[in-house]
Short mmCIF file of C-alpha atoms in Angstrom, two decimals:
data_model
loop_
_atom_site.label_atom_id
_atom_site.label_comp_id
_atom_site.label_asym_id
_atom_site.label_seq_id
_atom_site.Cartn_x
_atom_site.Cartn_y
_atom_site.Cartn_z
CA MET A 23 -16.65 -81.48 92.49
CA GLU A 24 -17.85 -78.22 93.69
CA LYS A 25 -15.16 -75.22 93.96
CA LEU A 26 -17.06 -73.62 97.35
CA HIS A 27 -13.69 -75.58 99.22
CA LEU A 28 -11.55 -72.83 97.26
CA TYR A 29 -13.49 -69.67 98.36
CA THR A 30 -11.31 -69.16 101.53
CA ASP A 31 -9.37 -65.95 102.63
CA SER A 32 -6.13 -67.88 103.23
CA LEU A 33 -5.84 -68.61 99.13
CA PHE A 34 -7.68 -65.05 98.14
CA ASP A 35 -5.15 -63.76 100.14
CA GLN A 36 -1.95 -65.40 98.10
CA LEU A 37 -4.27 -64.07 94.61
CA ARG A 38 -3.93 -60.71 95.83
CA GLN A 39 -0.02 -61.14 95.35
CA ARG A 40 -0.33 -62.94 92.10
CA GLN A 41 -0.75 -61.14 88.56
CA ASP A 42 0.07 -62.34 85.07
CA SER A 43 3.33 -63.33 84.25
CA LEU A 44 3.14 -63.81 80.58
CA ALA A 45 1.48 -60.58 79.74
CA ASP A 46 3.63 -58.81 82.02
CA ASP A 47 6.92 -60.11 80.48
CA ALA A 48 5.40 -59.07 76.94
CA VAL A 49 4.58 -55.36 78.01
CA THR A 50 8.16 -55.27 79.66
CA SER A 51 9.67 -56.02 76.19
CA LEU A 52 7.49 -53.50 74.48
CA ILE A 53 8.21 -51.04 77.23
CA GLN A 54 11.83 -51.27 75.44
CA ALA A 55 10.73 -51.74 71.99
CA PRO A 56 7.54 -49.03 71.81
CA ASP A 57 8.17 -48.79 67.74
CA LEU A 58 6.04 -52.52 67.89
CA ILE A 59 3.21 -51.15 69.65
CA PRO A 60 1.99 -48.99 66.84
CA LEU A 61 2.43 -51.92 64.37
CA ILE A 62 0.14 -54.56 66.75
CA ASN A 63 -2.66 -51.52 66.79
CA THR A 64 -3.16 -52.12 63.11
CA TRP A 65 -3.52 -55.95 63.22
CA ASP A 66 -7.03 -56.74 62.74
CA VAL A 67 -6.27 -60.03 63.63
CA ILE A 68 -3.22 -61.98 65.07
CA PRO A 69 -1.15 -62.78 61.92
CA ASP A 70 -0.38 -66.52 61.51
CA LYS A 71 3.35 -65.72 61.03
CA LEU A 72 4.20 -63.35 64.06
CA PRO A 73 7.06 -60.82 62.42
CA ALA A 74 10.78 -61.72 63.17
CA THR A 75 11.51 -58.55 65.15
CA PHE A 76 9.19 -59.16 68.20
CA PRO A 77 11.05 -60.43 71.02
CA THR A 78 10.67 -63.75 72.55
CA GLU A 79 8.45 -62.74 75.19
CA LEU A 80 5.87 -61.05 72.85
CA ILE A 81 6.04 -64.08 70.42
CA SER A 82 5.28 -66.45 73.61
CA PHE A 83 2.31 -63.95 74.51
CA PHE A 84 0.86 -64.42 70.78
CA GLU A 85 1.54 -67.89 70.33
CA PHE A 86 -0.87 -68.53 73.56
CA PHE A 87 -3.83 -66.98 71.61
CA GLN A 88 -2.66 -69.01 68.49
CA GLN A 89 -2.81 -72.31 70.30
CA LYS A 90 -6.23 -71.34 71.68
CA GLU A 91 -7.50 -71.03 68.39
CA ASP A 92 -7.81 -74.74 68.14
CA SER A 93 -8.99 -75.63 71.87
CA PHE A 94 -12.54 -73.73 72.40
CA ASP A 95 -16.03 -75.57 72.70
CA PRO A 96 -18.32 -74.40 69.94
CA ILE A 97 -21.39 -75.28 71.65
CA THR A 98 -20.47 -72.82 74.72
CA LEU A 99 -19.48 -70.24 71.96
CA GLU A 100 -23.00 -70.59 69.91
CA ARG A 101 -24.91 -70.50 73.31
CA GLY A 102 -23.16 -67.61 74.89
CA GLN A 103 -23.58 -65.45 71.64
CA ASP A 104 -27.43 -66.75 71.29
CA PHE A 105 -27.88 -65.21 74.43
CA PHE A 106 -26.25 -62.37 73.96
CA GLU A 107 -28.33 -62.25 70.90
CA LYS A 108 -31.60 -61.78 72.71
CA ASN A 109 -30.36 -60.08 75.19
CA GLY A 110 -27.61 -57.55 74.43
CA ASP A 111 -29.49 -54.41 74.82
CA MET A 112 -30.35 -54.98 78.60
CA TYR A 113 -26.66 -56.84 78.98
CA THR A 114 -25.07 -53.38 77.91
CA ALA A 115 -27.62 -51.94 80.37
CA MET A 116 -26.67 -53.68 83.55
CA LEU A 117 -22.66 -53.05 82.93
CA GLY A 118 -23.30 -49.45 82.80
CA PHE A 119 -25.62 -49.10 85.85
CA TYR A 120 -24.68 -52.10 87.62
CA SER A 121 -21.10 -53.76 86.81
CA LEU A 122 -19.34 -51.06 86.44
CA PRO A 123 -20.39 -49.13 89.73
CA TYR A 124 -20.17 -52.50 91.74
CA CYS A 125 -16.73 -52.62 90.67
CA TYR A 126 -16.23 -48.81 92.04
CA ALA A 127 -17.22 -50.26 95.31
CA PHE A 128 -14.68 -52.67 95.91
CA ALA A 129 -11.98 -50.13 97.50
CA ASP A 130 -8.47 -51.59 97.09
CA GLY A 131 -9.16 -52.42 93.15
CA ALA A 132 -10.74 -48.98 92.64
CA GLU A 133 -7.50 -48.05 93.54
CA VAL A 134 -6.05 -49.05 90.73
CA LEU A 135 -8.90 -47.93 88.32
CA VAL A 136 -8.79 -44.05 89.92
CA ARG A 137 -5.21 -44.09 88.87
CA SER A 138 -6.02 -43.87 85.21
CA LYS A 139 -6.69 -40.05 84.58
CA ARG A 140 -8.84 -41.18 81.39
CA ILE A 141 -11.18 -42.87 83.85
CA ILE A 142 -12.10 -39.80 85.23
CA ASP A 143 -11.03 -37.42 82.67
CA ALA A 144 -12.75 -39.30 79.78
CA ILE A 145 -14.98 -41.26 81.34
CA GLY A 146 -17.51 -41.69 78.13
CA GLU A 147 -14.42 -43.28 75.98
CA ARG A 148 -13.52 -45.70 78.66
CA LEU A 149 -17.01 -46.68 78.91
CA GLY A 150 -17.26 -46.99 74.90
CA GLU A 151 -14.04 -49.01 74.49
CA THR A 152 -15.73 -51.30 77.26
CA GLY A 153 -18.61 -51.68 75.18
CA SER A 154 -16.56 -52.09 72.01
CA PHE A 155 -15.19 -55.66 73.96
CA VAL A 156 -18.05 -56.66 74.87
CA MET A 157 -19.74 -56.65 71.45
CA GLU A 158 -16.58 -57.54 69.93
CA ILE A 159 -16.30 -60.81 72.21
CA PHE A 160 -19.74 -61.67 71.95
CA LYS A 161 -20.23 -60.88 67.95
CA PRO A 162 -21.64 -63.85 66.40
CA GLY A 163 -19.41 -66.10 65.22
CA ALA A 164 -16.47 -64.50 67.71
CA PHE A 165 -13.30 -66.82 67.83
CA LEU A 166 -15.49 -69.31 65.45
CA THR A 167 -15.30 -67.35 62.29
CA ALA A 168 -14.35 -64.05 63.59
CA LYS A 169 -10.93 -64.57 64.59
CA SER A 170 -10.36 -60.48 65.42
CA ALA A 171 -11.79 -61.68 68.98
CA PHE A 172 -8.53 -62.79 69.89
CA LEU A 173 -6.95 -59.94 69.11
CA ILE A 174 -9.29 -57.78 71.20
CA CYS A 175 -8.89 -60.25 74.21
CA ALA A 176 -4.96 -59.91 73.69
CA LYS A 177 -5.14 -56.10 74.09
CA VAL A 178 -7.23 -56.34 77.06
CA ARG A 179 -4.67 -58.31 78.82
CA LEU A 180 -1.46 -56.27 77.40
CA ILE A 181 -3.12 -52.81 78.86
CA HIS A 182 -3.67 -54.80 82.17
CA ALA A 183 -0.20 -55.31 82.01
CA PHE A 184 0.72 -51.74 81.15
CA SER A 185 -1.43 -50.62 84.04
CA ARG A 186 0.64 -52.78 86.41
CA TYR A 187 3.97 -51.67 85.21
CA PHE A 188 2.91 -47.98 85.27
CA ILE A 189 1.84 -48.45 89.00
CA VAL A 190 4.37 -50.29 89.99
CA ASN A 191 7.26 -48.26 88.48
CA TYR A 192 5.68 -44.72 88.39
CA ALA A 193 2.91 -44.85 91.47
CA LYS A 194 4.72 -43.16 94.43
CA ASP A 195 1.53 -43.40 96.41
CA TRP A 196 0.72 -47.23 95.90
CA ASN A 197 0.14 -49.14 99.26
CA THR A 198 1.02 -52.30 99.43
CA ASP A 199 -1.84 -53.21 101.64
CA PHE A 200 -3.90 -52.94 98.48
CA GLY A 201 -2.59 -55.79 96.88
CA LYS A 202 -0.35 -56.24 93.74
CA PRO A 203 -2.24 -53.66 90.83
CA VAL A 204 -4.62 -55.97 88.66
CA ASN A 205 -3.94 -59.10 90.63
CA GLN A 206 -5.72 -62.32 90.27
CA GLU A 207 -8.52 -61.85 92.78
CA ASP A 208 -9.55 -58.81 91.39
CA MET A 209 -9.35 -59.68 87.75
CA LEU A 210 -12.00 -62.71 89.26
CA GLY A 211 -13.72 -60.00 90.74
CA THR A 212 -13.85 -58.28 87.39
CA ASN A 213 -15.10 -60.95 85.14
CA ILE A 214 -17.92 -61.71 88.04
CA ALA A 215 -19.22 -58.66 87.64
CA PHE A 216 -19.68 -58.67 83.81
CA SER A 217 -21.67 -62.24 83.82
CA GLN A 218 -22.81 -63.00 87.75
CA ILE A 219 -23.86 -59.29 88.29
CA VAL A 220 -25.25 -58.82 85.08
CA LEU A 221 -27.45 -61.55 85.21
CA ARG A 222 -28.45 -60.45 88.90
CA GLY A 223 -29.61 -57.13 87.59
CA LEU A 224 -31.78 -58.72 84.88
CA LEU A 225 -33.25 -60.85 87.59
CA LYS A 226 -34.30 -57.36 89.46
CA LEU A 227 -35.85 -56.35 86.49
CA GLY A 228 -38.09 -59.24 86.84
CA ILE A 229 -36.56 -60.67 83.95
CA THR A 230 -36.28 -64.11 84.10
CA ILE A 231 -32.73 -66.68 83.89
CA SER A 232 -32.75 -70.34 83.86
CA GLU A 233 -30.19 -72.53 85.41
CA GLU A 234 -29.17 -73.46 82.10
CA GLU A 235 -28.78 -69.99 80.57
CA HIS A 236 -27.06 -68.82 83.99
CA GLN A 237 -24.42 -71.20 83.20
CA THR A 238 -24.10 -70.57 79.41
CA VAL A 239 -23.04 -67.12 80.80
CA LEU A 240 -20.59 -68.32 83.04
CA ALA A 241 -18.90 -70.85 80.88
CA TYR A 242 -18.67 -68.18 78.27
CA TRP A 243 -16.89 -65.61 80.73
CA LYS A 244 -14.33 -68.75 81.76
CA TRP A 245 -13.64 -68.60 78.01
CA ILE A 246 -13.07 -64.99 77.94
CA GLY A 247 -11.14 -65.30 81.61
CA GLU A 248 -8.69 -67.81 80.36
CA LEU A 249 -7.88 -65.69 77.39
CA ILE A 250 -7.20 -62.83 79.30
CA GLY A 251 -5.01 -64.36 82.12
CA ILE A 252 -7.49 -65.19 84.84
CA ASP A 253 -6.66 -68.66 86.85
CA VAL A 254 -10.13 -70.21 85.86
CA SER A 255 -9.96 -72.80 88.30
CA TYR A 256 -11.30 -70.58 90.71
CA TRP A 257 -13.78 -70.07 88.40
CA PRO A 258 -17.71 -71.02 88.96
CA GLU A 259 -19.33 -73.50 87.00
CA THR A 260 -23.05 -72.94 88.65
CA SER A 261 -25.33 -70.28 89.72
CA LYS A 262 -24.58 -71.31 93.41
CA GLU A 263 -20.89 -71.44 92.66
CA ALA A 264 -20.94 -67.64 91.34
CA PHE A 265 -23.41 -66.67 94.13
CA GLU A 266 -20.75 -68.00 96.76
CA LEU A 267 -17.36 -66.79 94.98
CA ASP A 268 -19.21 -63.29 94.26
CA LYS A 269 -20.13 -63.29 98.46
CA HIS A 270 -17.07 -64.29 99.46
CA ILE A 271 -14.89 -61.40 97.37
CA ARG A 272 -17.71 -58.69 98.37
CA ARG A 273 -17.07 -59.63 101.93
CA ARG A 274 -13.48 -59.50 101.58
CA HIS A 275 -13.72 -55.82 99.64
CA ILE A 276 -16.71 -53.60 99.36
CA ARG A 277 -16.17 -50.72 101.86
CA ALA A 278 -15.97 -46.86 101.51
CA SER A 279 -12.91 -45.42 99.59
CA ASP A 280 -12.45 -41.88 98.11
CA ALA A 281 -11.44 -43.74 94.97
CA GLY A 282 -14.33 -45.25 94.49
CA GLN A 283 -16.60 -42.11 95.44
CA LYS A 284 -14.49 -40.32 92.85
CA LEU A 285 -15.22 -42.87 90.10
CA ILE A 286 -18.97 -43.14 90.77
CA LEU A 287 -19.29 -39.08 90.78
CA ALA A 288 -17.69 -39.18 87.66
CA LEU A 289 -19.88 -42.14 86.09
CA MET A 290 -23.03 -40.39 87.24
CA ASN A 291 -22.36 -37.05 86.16
CA PHE A 292 -21.66 -38.26 82.69
CA TYR A 293 -24.70 -40.34 82.89
CA ARG A 294 -26.65 -37.27 83.78
CA LYS A 295 -25.21 -35.39 80.55
CA SER A 296 -25.02 -37.97 78.09
CA ILE A 297 -28.88 -40.28 78.31
CA PRO A 298 -31.08 -38.99 76.42
CA ASP A 299 -33.98 -40.51 77.83
CA PRO A 300 -35.17 -38.23 80.76
CA VAL A 301 -36.61 -40.75 82.72
CA LEU A 302 -33.09 -42.47 83.44
CA SER A 303 -30.69 -39.49 83.14
CA SER A 304 -32.91 -37.86 86.29
CA GLN A 305 -32.75 -40.42 88.36
CA VAL A 306 -29.26 -41.89 87.48
CA GLU A 307 -28.34 -42.11 91.36
CA GLY A 308 -31.58 -43.86 92.47
CA ILE A 309 -31.32 -46.24 89.74
CA ILE A 310 -27.73 -47.46 90.59
CA SER A 311 -28.13 -47.49 94.44
CA PHE A 312 -31.33 -49.95 93.36
CA PHE A 313 -28.89 -52.33 91.64
CA LEU A 314 -26.39 -52.17 93.97
CA GLY A 315 -28.14 -52.69 97.35
CA LYS A 316 -27.32 -51.24 100.79
CA ASP A 317 -23.67 -51.92 101.47
CA ALA A 318 -22.35 -51.21 97.96
CA SER A 319 -24.77 -48.08 97.90
CA THR A 320 -23.27 -46.87 101.48
CA ALA A 321 -19.93 -48.04 99.82
CA LEU A 322 -19.97 -45.26 97.38
CA ASN A 323 -21.99 -42.55 99.51
CA LEU A 324 -24.91 -42.75 97.34
CA GLN A 325 -27.67 -40.97 98.64
CA SER A 326 -31.42 -42.30 97.21
CA ASN A 327 -34.77 -41.60 98.85
CA GLN A 328 -36.27 -42.72 95.63
CA ARG A 329 -37.92 -46.19 95.88
CA ILE A 330 -37.87 -47.83 92.68
CA GLN A 331 -39.57 -51.15 91.60
CA GLY A 332 -38.13 -53.27 89.22
CA ASP A 333 -40.58 -54.45 87.21
CA LEU A 334 -41.35 -51.01 86.01
CA LEU A 335 -37.52 -50.15 85.85
CA GLY A 336 -37.47 -53.21 83.52
CA LEU A 337 -40.34 -51.73 81.27
CA VAL A 338 -38.35 -48.33 81.31
CA PHE A 339 -35.16 -50.33 79.91
CA LYS A 340 -37.56 -52.39 77.78
CA LEU A 341 -39.11 -49.07 76.08
CA ASN A 342 -36.02 -47.49 75.73
CA GLY A 343 -34.40 -50.84 73.81
CA PHE A 344 -37.68 -50.95 71.73
CA LYS A 345 -37.41 -47.02 70.66
CA ASN A 346 -33.58 -47.79 69.78
CA PHE A 347 -33.67 -50.76 68.10
CA GLY A 348 -37.16 -51.48 67.15
CA LYS A 349 -39.03 -54.73 67.35
CA LYS A 350 -36.58 -57.50 66.30
CA LYS A 351 -33.87 -57.47 68.61
CA SER A 352 -30.61 -58.13 66.86
CA TYR A 353 -26.83 -57.82 67.90
CA SER A 354 -26.73 -56.27 64.16
CA ASN A 355 -29.44 -53.60 65.54
CA LEU A 356 -27.73 -53.12 68.55
CA LYS A 357 -24.06 -52.64 67.73
CA ARG A 358 -25.44 -50.17 64.71
CA ASN A 359 -26.75 -48.21 67.72
CA LEU A 360 -23.95 -48.29 69.66
CA ASP A 361 -21.61 -47.12 66.60
CA GLN A 362 -24.06 -44.02 66.36
CA GLN A 363 -24.35 -43.18 69.29
CA GLN A 364 -20.34 -43.38 69.45
CA ILE A 365 -20.39 -40.92 66.35
CA GLN A 366 -22.56 -38.75 67.81
CA GLN A 367 -19.97 -38.29 71.07
CA PHE A 368 -16.76 -38.72 70.04
CA GLY A 369 -16.74 -38.26 66.39
CA LYS A 370 -15.75 -41.64 65.37
CA VAL A 371 -16.51 -45.32 66.34
CA LEU A 372 -14.26 -46.00 69.54
CA THR A 373 -11.83 -49.15 69.49
CA ILE A 374 -9.10 -50.80 71.72
CA ASN A 375 -5.67 -49.95 71.22
CA LEU A 376 -2.66 -50.52 73.05
CA PRO A 377 -0.85 -47.19 74.83
CA GLU A 378 2.03 -46.03 72.28
CA MET A 379 4.33 -44.22 73.48
CA LYS A 380 7.67 -42.26 72.33
CA ARG A 381 11.24 -42.82 73.10
CA SER A 382 12.71 -40.80 75.83
#
């Protein structure tokens, strides 16, 4: 049965008030026992036997992931990883030039992001961590033989819960009209940005995406969404449903905001300084505006008189990928190149860790 009947304002108003109680309870227990956070950050995988010192809420959280280790569909995972193997360079480019700016145009969701000073002050590292997450979940064998992918999803889910905790308890300027922070609707929208919007970006560049490939990517992110605490009963199964879900959320939330405009300025300034290709770095605003389209560009106050042709821009991205990865595209080549870039920029390969805190 199609899910189009679920995409209504009344149901999505309810989703704005729903969060993720499993992760929120786990974070409350970590706030009370902060010495456990550095221990979790040392893990490479979720251990089969959880420490006896863990509170019940934290054990329940990690047991969720242990139970999921036997519930995946290997065909879905293998097909998704194969798609990324073939398109990873363009996929990651779309995340940076389209998906993230697109998220910034959603005014209420941007209010959460702008309250993290690291997104403004250390945007390069935050982008690198996002890239590390995507590379980990699409790694060949992820979830099948590479169990570290479960841990990375668990960490991301806890980080979302930490954001909720600190906003609720310390952000005195939070307006309840924004909805609850990191709510179910915003998490659905972010997952759409990392899947449907990436595919739309590839289409804008003249790259052909079949319906089977479209459904493969959607199915993969349904699995990711389930792991990071999203109610996947709303998740689209087809390109038509994905189009309608994105259209529905876009209609509800794309509008101008100071938060979104601060985020996009920080992003563009970072790109202008860090992208080595002068064709890309000199036209950052025009390229982002090309992908976003009129409404989202207006919301972010992007001013661009440049007329960009998608097929020519696609050629620039492909040539840039060829220069970085050579003739043979592969996950390993992409990972090696991204690691080298991070070492040059930050002196290390970035990983995702939970925020550590000292007892007061």
